[in-house]
PDB file of C-alpha atoms in Angstrom:
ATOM      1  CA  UNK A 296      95.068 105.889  85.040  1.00 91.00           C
ATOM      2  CA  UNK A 297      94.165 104.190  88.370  1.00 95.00           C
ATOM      3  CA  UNK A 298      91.242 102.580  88.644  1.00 96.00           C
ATOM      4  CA  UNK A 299      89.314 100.193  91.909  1.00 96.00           C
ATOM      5  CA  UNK A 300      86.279  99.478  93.083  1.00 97.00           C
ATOM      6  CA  UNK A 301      84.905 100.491  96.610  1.00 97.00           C
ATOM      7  CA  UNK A 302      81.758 101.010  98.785  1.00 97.00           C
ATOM      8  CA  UNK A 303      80.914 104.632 100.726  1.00 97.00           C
ATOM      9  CA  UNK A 304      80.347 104.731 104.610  1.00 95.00           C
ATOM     10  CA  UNK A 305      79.183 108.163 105.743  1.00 95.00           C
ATOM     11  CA  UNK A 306      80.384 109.133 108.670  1.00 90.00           C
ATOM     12  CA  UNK A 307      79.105 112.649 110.712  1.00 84.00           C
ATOM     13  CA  UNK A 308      82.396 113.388 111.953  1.00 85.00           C
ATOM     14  CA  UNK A 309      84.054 113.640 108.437  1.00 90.00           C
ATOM     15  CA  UNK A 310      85.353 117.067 107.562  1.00 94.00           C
ATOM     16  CA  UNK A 311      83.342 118.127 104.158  1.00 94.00           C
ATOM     17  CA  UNK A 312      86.587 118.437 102.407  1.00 94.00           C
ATOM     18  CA  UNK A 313      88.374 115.463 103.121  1.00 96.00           C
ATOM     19  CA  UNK A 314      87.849 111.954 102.284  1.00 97.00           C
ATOM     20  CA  UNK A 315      89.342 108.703 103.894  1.00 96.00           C
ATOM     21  CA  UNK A 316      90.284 106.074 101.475  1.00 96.00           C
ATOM     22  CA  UNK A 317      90.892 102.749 103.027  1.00 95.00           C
ATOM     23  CA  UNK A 318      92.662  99.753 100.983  1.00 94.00           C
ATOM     24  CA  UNK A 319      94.237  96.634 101.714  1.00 89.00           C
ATOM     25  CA  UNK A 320      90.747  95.245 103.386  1.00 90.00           C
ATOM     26  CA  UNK A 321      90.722  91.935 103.443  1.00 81.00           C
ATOM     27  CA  UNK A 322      87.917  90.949 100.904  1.00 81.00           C
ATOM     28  CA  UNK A 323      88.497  94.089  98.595  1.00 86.00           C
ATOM     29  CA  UNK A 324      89.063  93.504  95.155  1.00 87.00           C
ATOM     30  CA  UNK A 325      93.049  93.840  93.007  1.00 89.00           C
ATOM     31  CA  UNK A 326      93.282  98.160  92.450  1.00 93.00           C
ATOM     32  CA  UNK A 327      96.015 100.492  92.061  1.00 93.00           C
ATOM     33  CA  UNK A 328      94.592 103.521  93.731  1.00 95.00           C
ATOM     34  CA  UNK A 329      97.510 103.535  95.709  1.00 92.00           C
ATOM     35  CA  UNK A 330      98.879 106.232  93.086  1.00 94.00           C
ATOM     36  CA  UNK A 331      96.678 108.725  94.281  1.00 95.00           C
ATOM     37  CA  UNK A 332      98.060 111.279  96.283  1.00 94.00           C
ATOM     38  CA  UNK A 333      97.841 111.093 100.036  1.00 95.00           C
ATOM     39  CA  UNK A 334      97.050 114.173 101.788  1.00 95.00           C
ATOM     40  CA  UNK A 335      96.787 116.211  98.855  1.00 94.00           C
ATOM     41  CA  UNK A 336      93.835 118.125  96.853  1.00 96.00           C
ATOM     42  CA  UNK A 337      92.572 116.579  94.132  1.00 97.00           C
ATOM     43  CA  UNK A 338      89.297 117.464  91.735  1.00 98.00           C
ATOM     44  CA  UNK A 339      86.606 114.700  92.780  1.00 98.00           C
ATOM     45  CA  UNK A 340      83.578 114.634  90.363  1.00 98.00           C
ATOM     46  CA  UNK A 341      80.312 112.280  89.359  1.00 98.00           C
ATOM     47  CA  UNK A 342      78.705 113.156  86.345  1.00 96.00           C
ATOM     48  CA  UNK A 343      78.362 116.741  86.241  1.00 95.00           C
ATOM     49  CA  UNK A 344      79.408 117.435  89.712  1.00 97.00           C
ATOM     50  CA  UNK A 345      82.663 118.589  91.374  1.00 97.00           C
ATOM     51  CA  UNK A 346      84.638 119.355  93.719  1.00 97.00           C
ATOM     52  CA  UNK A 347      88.323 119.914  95.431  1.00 97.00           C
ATOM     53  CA  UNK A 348      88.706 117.464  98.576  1.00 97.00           C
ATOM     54  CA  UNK A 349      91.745 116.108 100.374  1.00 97.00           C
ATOM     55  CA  UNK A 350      92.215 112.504 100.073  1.00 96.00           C
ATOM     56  CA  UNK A 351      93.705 110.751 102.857  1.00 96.00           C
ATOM     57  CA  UNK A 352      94.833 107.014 102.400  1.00 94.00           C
ATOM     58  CA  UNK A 353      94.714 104.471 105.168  1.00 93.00           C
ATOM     59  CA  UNK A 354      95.584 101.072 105.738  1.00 87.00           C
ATOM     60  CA  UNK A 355      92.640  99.030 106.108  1.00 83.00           C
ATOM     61  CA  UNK A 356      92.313  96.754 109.072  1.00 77.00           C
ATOM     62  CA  UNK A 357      89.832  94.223 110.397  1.00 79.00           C
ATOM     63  CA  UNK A 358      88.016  95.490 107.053  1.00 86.00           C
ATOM     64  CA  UNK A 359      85.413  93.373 104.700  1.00 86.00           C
ATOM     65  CA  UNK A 360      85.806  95.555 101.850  1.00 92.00           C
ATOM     66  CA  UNK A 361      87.755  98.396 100.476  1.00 95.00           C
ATOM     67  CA  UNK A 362      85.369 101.643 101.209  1.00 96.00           C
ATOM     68  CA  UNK A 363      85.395 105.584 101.333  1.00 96.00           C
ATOM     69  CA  UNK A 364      85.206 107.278 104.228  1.00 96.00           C
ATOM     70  CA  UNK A 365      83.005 111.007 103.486  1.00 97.00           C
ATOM     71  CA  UNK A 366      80.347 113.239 105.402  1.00 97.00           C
ATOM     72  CA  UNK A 367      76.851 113.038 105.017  1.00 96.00           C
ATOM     73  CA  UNK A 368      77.129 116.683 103.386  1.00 96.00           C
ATOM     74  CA  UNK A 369      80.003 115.520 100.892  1.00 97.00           C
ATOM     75  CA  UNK A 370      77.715 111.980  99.756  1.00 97.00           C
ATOM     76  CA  UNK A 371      74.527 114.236  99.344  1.00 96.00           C
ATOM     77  CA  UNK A 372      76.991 116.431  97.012  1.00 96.00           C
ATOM     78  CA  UNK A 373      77.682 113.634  95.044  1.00 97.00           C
ATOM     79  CA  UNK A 374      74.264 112.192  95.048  1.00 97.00           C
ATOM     80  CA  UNK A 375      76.014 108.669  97.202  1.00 97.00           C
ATOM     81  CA  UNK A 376      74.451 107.076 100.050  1.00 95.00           C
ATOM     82  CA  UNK A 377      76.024 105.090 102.764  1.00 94.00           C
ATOM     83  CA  UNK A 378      76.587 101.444 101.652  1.00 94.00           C
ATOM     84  CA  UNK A 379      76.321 102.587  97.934  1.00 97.00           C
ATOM     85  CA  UNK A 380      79.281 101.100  95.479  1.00 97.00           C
ATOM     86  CA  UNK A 381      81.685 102.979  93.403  1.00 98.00           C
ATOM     87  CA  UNK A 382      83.882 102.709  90.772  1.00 98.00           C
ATOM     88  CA  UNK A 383      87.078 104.970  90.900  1.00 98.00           C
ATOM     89  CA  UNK A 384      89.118 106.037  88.035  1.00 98.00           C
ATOM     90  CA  UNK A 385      92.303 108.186  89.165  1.00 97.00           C
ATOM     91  CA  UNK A 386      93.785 110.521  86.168  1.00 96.00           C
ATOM     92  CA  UNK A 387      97.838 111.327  87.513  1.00 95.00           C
ATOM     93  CA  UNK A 388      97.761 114.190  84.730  1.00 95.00           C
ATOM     94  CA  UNK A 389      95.088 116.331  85.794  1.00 96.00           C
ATOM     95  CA  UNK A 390      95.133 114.892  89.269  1.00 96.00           C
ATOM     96  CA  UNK A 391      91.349 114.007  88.947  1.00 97.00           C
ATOM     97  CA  UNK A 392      88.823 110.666  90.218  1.00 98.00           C
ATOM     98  CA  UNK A 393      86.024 110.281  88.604  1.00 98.00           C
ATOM     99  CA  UNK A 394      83.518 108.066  90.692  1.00 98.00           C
ATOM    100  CA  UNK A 395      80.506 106.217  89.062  1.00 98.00           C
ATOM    101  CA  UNK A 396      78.054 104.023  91.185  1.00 97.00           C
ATOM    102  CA  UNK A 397      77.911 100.664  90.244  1.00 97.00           C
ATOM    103  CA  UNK A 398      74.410  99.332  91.233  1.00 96.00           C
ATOM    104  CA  UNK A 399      75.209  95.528  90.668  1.00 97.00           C
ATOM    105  CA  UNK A 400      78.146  93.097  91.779  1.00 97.00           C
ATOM    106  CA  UNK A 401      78.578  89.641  91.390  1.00 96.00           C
ATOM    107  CA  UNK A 402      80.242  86.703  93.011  1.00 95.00           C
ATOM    108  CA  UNK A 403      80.645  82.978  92.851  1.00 95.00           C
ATOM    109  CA  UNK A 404      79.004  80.644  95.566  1.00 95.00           C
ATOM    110  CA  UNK A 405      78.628  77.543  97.019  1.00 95.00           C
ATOM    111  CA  UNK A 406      74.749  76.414  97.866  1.00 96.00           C
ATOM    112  CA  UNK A 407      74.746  75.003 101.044  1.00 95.00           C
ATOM    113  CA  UNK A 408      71.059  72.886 102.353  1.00 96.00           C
ATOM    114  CA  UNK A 409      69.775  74.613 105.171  1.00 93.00           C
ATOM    115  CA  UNK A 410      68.207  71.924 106.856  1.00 89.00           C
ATOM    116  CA  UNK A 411      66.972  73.651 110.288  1.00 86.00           C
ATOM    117  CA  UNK A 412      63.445  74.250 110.606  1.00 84.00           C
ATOM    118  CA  UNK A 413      61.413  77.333 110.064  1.00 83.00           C
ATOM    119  CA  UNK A 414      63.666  78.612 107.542  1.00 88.00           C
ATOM    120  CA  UNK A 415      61.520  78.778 104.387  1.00 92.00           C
ATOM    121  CA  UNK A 416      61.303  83.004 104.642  1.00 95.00           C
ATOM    122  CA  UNK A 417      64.932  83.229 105.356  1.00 96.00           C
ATOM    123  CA  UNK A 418      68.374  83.117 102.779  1.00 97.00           C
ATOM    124  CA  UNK A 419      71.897  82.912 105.075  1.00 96.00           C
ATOM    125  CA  UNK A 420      74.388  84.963 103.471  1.00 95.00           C
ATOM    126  CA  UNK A 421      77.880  85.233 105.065  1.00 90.00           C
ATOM    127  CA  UNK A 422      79.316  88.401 105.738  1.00 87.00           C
ATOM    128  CA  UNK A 423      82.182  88.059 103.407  1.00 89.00           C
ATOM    129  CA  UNK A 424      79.692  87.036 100.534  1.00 93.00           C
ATOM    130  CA  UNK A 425      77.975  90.297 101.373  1.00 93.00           C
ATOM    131  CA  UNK A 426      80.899  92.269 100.975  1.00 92.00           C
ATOM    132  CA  UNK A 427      81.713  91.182  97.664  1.00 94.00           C
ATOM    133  CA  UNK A 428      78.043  91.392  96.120  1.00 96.00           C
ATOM    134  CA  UNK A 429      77.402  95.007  97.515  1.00 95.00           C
ATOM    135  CA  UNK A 430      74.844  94.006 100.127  1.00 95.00           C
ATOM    136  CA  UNK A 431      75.131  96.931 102.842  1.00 91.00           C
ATOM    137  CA  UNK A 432      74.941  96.164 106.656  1.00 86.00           C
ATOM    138  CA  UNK A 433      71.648  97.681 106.848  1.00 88.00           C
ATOM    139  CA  UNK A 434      70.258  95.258 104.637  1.00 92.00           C
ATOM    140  CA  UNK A 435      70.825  92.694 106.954  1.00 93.00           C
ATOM    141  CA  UNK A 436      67.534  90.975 108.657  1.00 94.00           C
ATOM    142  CA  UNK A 437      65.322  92.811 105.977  1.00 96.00           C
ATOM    143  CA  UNK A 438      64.155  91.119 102.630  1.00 97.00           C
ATOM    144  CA  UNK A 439      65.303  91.377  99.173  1.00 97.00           C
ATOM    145  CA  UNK A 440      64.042  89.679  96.209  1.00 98.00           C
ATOM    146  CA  UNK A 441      65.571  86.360  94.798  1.00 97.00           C
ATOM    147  CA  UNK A 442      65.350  85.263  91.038  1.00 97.00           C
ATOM    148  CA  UNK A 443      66.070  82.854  88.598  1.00 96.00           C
ATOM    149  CA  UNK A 444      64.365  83.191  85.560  1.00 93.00           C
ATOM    150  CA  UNK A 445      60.807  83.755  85.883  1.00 94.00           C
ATOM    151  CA  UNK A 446      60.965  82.665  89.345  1.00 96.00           C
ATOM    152  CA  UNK A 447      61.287  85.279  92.430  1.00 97.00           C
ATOM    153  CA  UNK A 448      60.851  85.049  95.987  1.00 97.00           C
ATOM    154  CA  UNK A 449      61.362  87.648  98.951  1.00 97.00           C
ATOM    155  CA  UNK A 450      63.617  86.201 101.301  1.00 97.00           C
ATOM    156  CA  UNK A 451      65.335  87.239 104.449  1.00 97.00           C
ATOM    157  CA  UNK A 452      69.016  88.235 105.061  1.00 97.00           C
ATOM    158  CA  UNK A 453      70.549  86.752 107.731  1.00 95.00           C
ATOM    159  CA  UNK A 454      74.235  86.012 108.767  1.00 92.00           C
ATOM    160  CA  UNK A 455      75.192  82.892 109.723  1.00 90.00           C
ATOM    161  CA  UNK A 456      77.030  82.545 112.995  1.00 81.00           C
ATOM    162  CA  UNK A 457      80.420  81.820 111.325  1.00 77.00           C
ATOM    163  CA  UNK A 458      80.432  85.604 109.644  1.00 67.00           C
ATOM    164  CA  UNK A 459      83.568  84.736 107.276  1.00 73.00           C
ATOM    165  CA  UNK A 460      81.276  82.093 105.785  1.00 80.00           C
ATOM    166  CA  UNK A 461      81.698  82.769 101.668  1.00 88.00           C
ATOM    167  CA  UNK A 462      78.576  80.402 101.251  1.00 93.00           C
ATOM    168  CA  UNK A 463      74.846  80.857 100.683  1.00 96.00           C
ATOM    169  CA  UNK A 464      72.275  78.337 102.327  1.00 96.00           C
ATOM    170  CA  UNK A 465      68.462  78.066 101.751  1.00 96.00           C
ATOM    171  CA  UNK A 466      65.553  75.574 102.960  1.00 96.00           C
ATOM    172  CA  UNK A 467      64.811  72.488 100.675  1.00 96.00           C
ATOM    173  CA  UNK A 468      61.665  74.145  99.728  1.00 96.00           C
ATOM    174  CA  UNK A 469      63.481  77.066  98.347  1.00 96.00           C
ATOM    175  CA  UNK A 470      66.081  75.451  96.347  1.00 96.00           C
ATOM    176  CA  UNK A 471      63.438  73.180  94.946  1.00 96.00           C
ATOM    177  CA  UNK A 472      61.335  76.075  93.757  1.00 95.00           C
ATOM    178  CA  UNK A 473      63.983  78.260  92.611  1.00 95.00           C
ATOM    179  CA  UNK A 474      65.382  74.900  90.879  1.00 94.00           C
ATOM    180  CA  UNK A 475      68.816  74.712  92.337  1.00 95.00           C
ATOM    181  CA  UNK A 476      71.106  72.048  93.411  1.00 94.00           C
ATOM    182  CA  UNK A 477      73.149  72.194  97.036  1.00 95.00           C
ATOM    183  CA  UNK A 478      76.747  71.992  97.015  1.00 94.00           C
ATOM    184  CA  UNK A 479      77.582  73.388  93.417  1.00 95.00           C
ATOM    185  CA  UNK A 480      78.851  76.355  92.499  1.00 95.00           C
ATOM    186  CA  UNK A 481      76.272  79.501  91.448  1.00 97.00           C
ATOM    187  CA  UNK A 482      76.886  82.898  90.372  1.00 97.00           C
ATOM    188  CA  UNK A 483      75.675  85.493  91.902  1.00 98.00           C
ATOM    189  CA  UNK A 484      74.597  88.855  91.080  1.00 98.00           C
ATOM    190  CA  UNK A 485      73.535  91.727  93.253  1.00 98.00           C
ATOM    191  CA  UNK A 486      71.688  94.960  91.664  1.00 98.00           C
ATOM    192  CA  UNK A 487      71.610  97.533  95.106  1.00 96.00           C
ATOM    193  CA  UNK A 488      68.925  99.607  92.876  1.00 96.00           C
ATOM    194  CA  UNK A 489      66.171  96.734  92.790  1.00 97.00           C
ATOM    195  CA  UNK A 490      67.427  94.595  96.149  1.00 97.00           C
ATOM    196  CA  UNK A 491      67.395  91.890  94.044  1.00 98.00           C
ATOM    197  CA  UNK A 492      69.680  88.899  94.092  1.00 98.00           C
ATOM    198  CA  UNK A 493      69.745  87.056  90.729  1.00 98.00           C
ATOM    199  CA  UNK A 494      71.021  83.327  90.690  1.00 97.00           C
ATOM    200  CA  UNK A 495      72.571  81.934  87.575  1.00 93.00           C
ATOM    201  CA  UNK A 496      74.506  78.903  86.588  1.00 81.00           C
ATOM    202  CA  UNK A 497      76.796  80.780  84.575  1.00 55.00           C
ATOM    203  CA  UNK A 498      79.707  81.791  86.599  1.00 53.00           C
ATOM    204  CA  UNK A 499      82.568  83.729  85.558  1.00 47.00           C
ATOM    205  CA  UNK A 500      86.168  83.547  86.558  1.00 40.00           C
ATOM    206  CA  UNK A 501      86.490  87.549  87.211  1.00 39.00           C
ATOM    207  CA  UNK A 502      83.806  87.174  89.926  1.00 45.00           C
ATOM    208  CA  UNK A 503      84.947  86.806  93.293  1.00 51.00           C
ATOM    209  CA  UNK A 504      85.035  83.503  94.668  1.00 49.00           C
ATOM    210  CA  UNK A 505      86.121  81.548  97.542  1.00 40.00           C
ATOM    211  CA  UNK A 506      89.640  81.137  96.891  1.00 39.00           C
ATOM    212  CA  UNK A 507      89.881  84.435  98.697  1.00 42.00           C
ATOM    213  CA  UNK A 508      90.272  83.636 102.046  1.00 40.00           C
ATOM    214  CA  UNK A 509      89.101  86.615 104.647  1.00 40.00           C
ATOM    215  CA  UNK A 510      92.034  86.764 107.349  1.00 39.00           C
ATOM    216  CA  UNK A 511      90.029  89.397 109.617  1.00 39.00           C
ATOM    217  CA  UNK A 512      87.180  89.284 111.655  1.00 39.00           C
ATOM    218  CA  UNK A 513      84.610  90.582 109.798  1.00 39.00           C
ATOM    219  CA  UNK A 514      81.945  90.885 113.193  1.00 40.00           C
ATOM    220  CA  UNK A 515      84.987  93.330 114.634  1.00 40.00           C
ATOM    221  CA  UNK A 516      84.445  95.640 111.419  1.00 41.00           C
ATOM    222  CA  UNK A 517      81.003  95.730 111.993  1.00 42.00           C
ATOM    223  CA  UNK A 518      80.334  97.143 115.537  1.00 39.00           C
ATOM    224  CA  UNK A 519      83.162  99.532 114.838  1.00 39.00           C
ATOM    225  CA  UNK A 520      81.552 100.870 111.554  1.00 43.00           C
ATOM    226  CA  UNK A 521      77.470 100.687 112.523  1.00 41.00           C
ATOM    227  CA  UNK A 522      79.186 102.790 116.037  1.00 38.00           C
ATOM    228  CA  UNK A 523      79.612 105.757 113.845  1.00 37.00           C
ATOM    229  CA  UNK A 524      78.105 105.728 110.297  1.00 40.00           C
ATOM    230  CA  UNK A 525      74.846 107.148 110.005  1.00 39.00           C
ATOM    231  CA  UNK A 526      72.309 106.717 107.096  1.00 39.00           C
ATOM    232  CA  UNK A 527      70.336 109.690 105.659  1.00 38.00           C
ATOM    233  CA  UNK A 528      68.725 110.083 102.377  1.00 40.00           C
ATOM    234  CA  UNK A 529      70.531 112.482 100.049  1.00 39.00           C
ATOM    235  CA  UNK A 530      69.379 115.634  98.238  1.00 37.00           C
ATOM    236  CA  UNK A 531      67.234 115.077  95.324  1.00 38.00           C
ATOM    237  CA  UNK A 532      68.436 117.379  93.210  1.00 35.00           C
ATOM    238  CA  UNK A 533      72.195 116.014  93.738  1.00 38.00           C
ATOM    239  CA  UNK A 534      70.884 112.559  93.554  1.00 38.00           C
ATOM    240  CA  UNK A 535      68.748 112.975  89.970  1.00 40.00           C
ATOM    241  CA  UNK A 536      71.821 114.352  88.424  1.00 40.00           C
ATOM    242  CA  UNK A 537      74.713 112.477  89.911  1.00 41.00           C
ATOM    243  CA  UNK A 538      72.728 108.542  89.447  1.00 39.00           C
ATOM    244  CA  UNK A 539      72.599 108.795  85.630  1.00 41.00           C
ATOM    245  CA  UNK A 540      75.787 108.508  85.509  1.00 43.00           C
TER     246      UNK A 540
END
């Protein structure tokens, strides 16, 4: 068995039965998908769909995080939207990957003070961060929720000019009322379903962290990607069968 973790970008020029999958990016997290078969057809399914594709394997450059590369027809097969993350499990003996969304990722982060004013409707997130809790590109400069405990607050997303950034900053007001203290440690947790970013004190050494250093410019990644993915809402009928699984 091979198994990894990886987000979907839809991309209109994608042939329906081929998909691109690109490794080695620079925030992506260990995998050994590299033992599935390049250039060759392979049964795909999620859930109770299926289907044969080509999987192609590229070397991922100037990338945030390891993704799939499909066509808008081949995500609304599988019920997937663009940004949405997957996990992939590879079986070498009947040459088939299962894929099953994953609608919450977690990370370790520094709190940083945000001491600029105006900022008490905004939470700065850097790009690598946002790789590695799920947070699609679209997401960016629209709110999500923030909680801790019984506490929650719409915030904001908004990348700080240093993109490779790996920490989180808020006002003083924020952090006060969300009970936090700057320049520790927090764990993260993302849930793509709700948009809702949970803070906890209770961070685990399987999350990511920052002693991943991102080697590639994440802003280059980006333009390239937002050039050519669009974003479309998939069937329903794919989508209620494929999400309960």
């Amino acid at each position: 068995m091979a198994r990894g973790i990886v987000d979907v970008n839809v991309w209109a020029e994608m042939e329906n039965d081929r998909i691109i999958l690109v490794l080695d990016c620079a925030g992506g997290w260990p995998n050994d998908l590299r033992l599935i078969p390049d250039r060759e057809s392979i049964t795909v399914k999620r859930g109770n769909v299926s289907s044969q594709i080509t999987m192609v394997q590229e070397q991922g450059n100037e990338c945030a995080f390891n993704y799939l590369e499909m066509s808008a027809e081949t995500a609304r097969t599988f019920g997937l939207q663009h940004g949405d993350r997957v996990q992939l499990t590879y079986n070498e003996e009947t040459k088939t990957l299962q894929m099953q969304r994953l609608n919450t990722s977690s990370a370790q982060a520094t709190l940083l003070l945000d001491s600029r004013r105006n900022k008490d409707e905004v939470i700065t997130i850097g790009y690598v961060l946002l790789s590695w809790l799920g947070i699609p590109d679209h997401a960016v400069g629209s709110a999500i929720t923030l909680s801790r405990g019984a506490v929650n607050k719409k915030l904001k997303v908004v990348v700080p000019e240093n993109e490779l950034d790996e920490a989180f900053s808020m006002s003083a007001s924020n952090i006060k009322a969300m009970g936090l203290t700057p320049r520790k440690k927090w764990k993260l947790t993302y849930d793509q379903d709700t948009r809702t970013l949970n803070i906890s004190s209770n961070a685990s050494s399987t999350t990511a962290g920052s002693s991943r250093k991102s080697k590639r410019s994440a802003s280059t990644v980006r333009s390239a990607q937002s050039a050519r993915l669009q974003h479309y809402k998939p069937a329903k009928t794919a989508k209620n069968k494929a999400r309960k699984h």
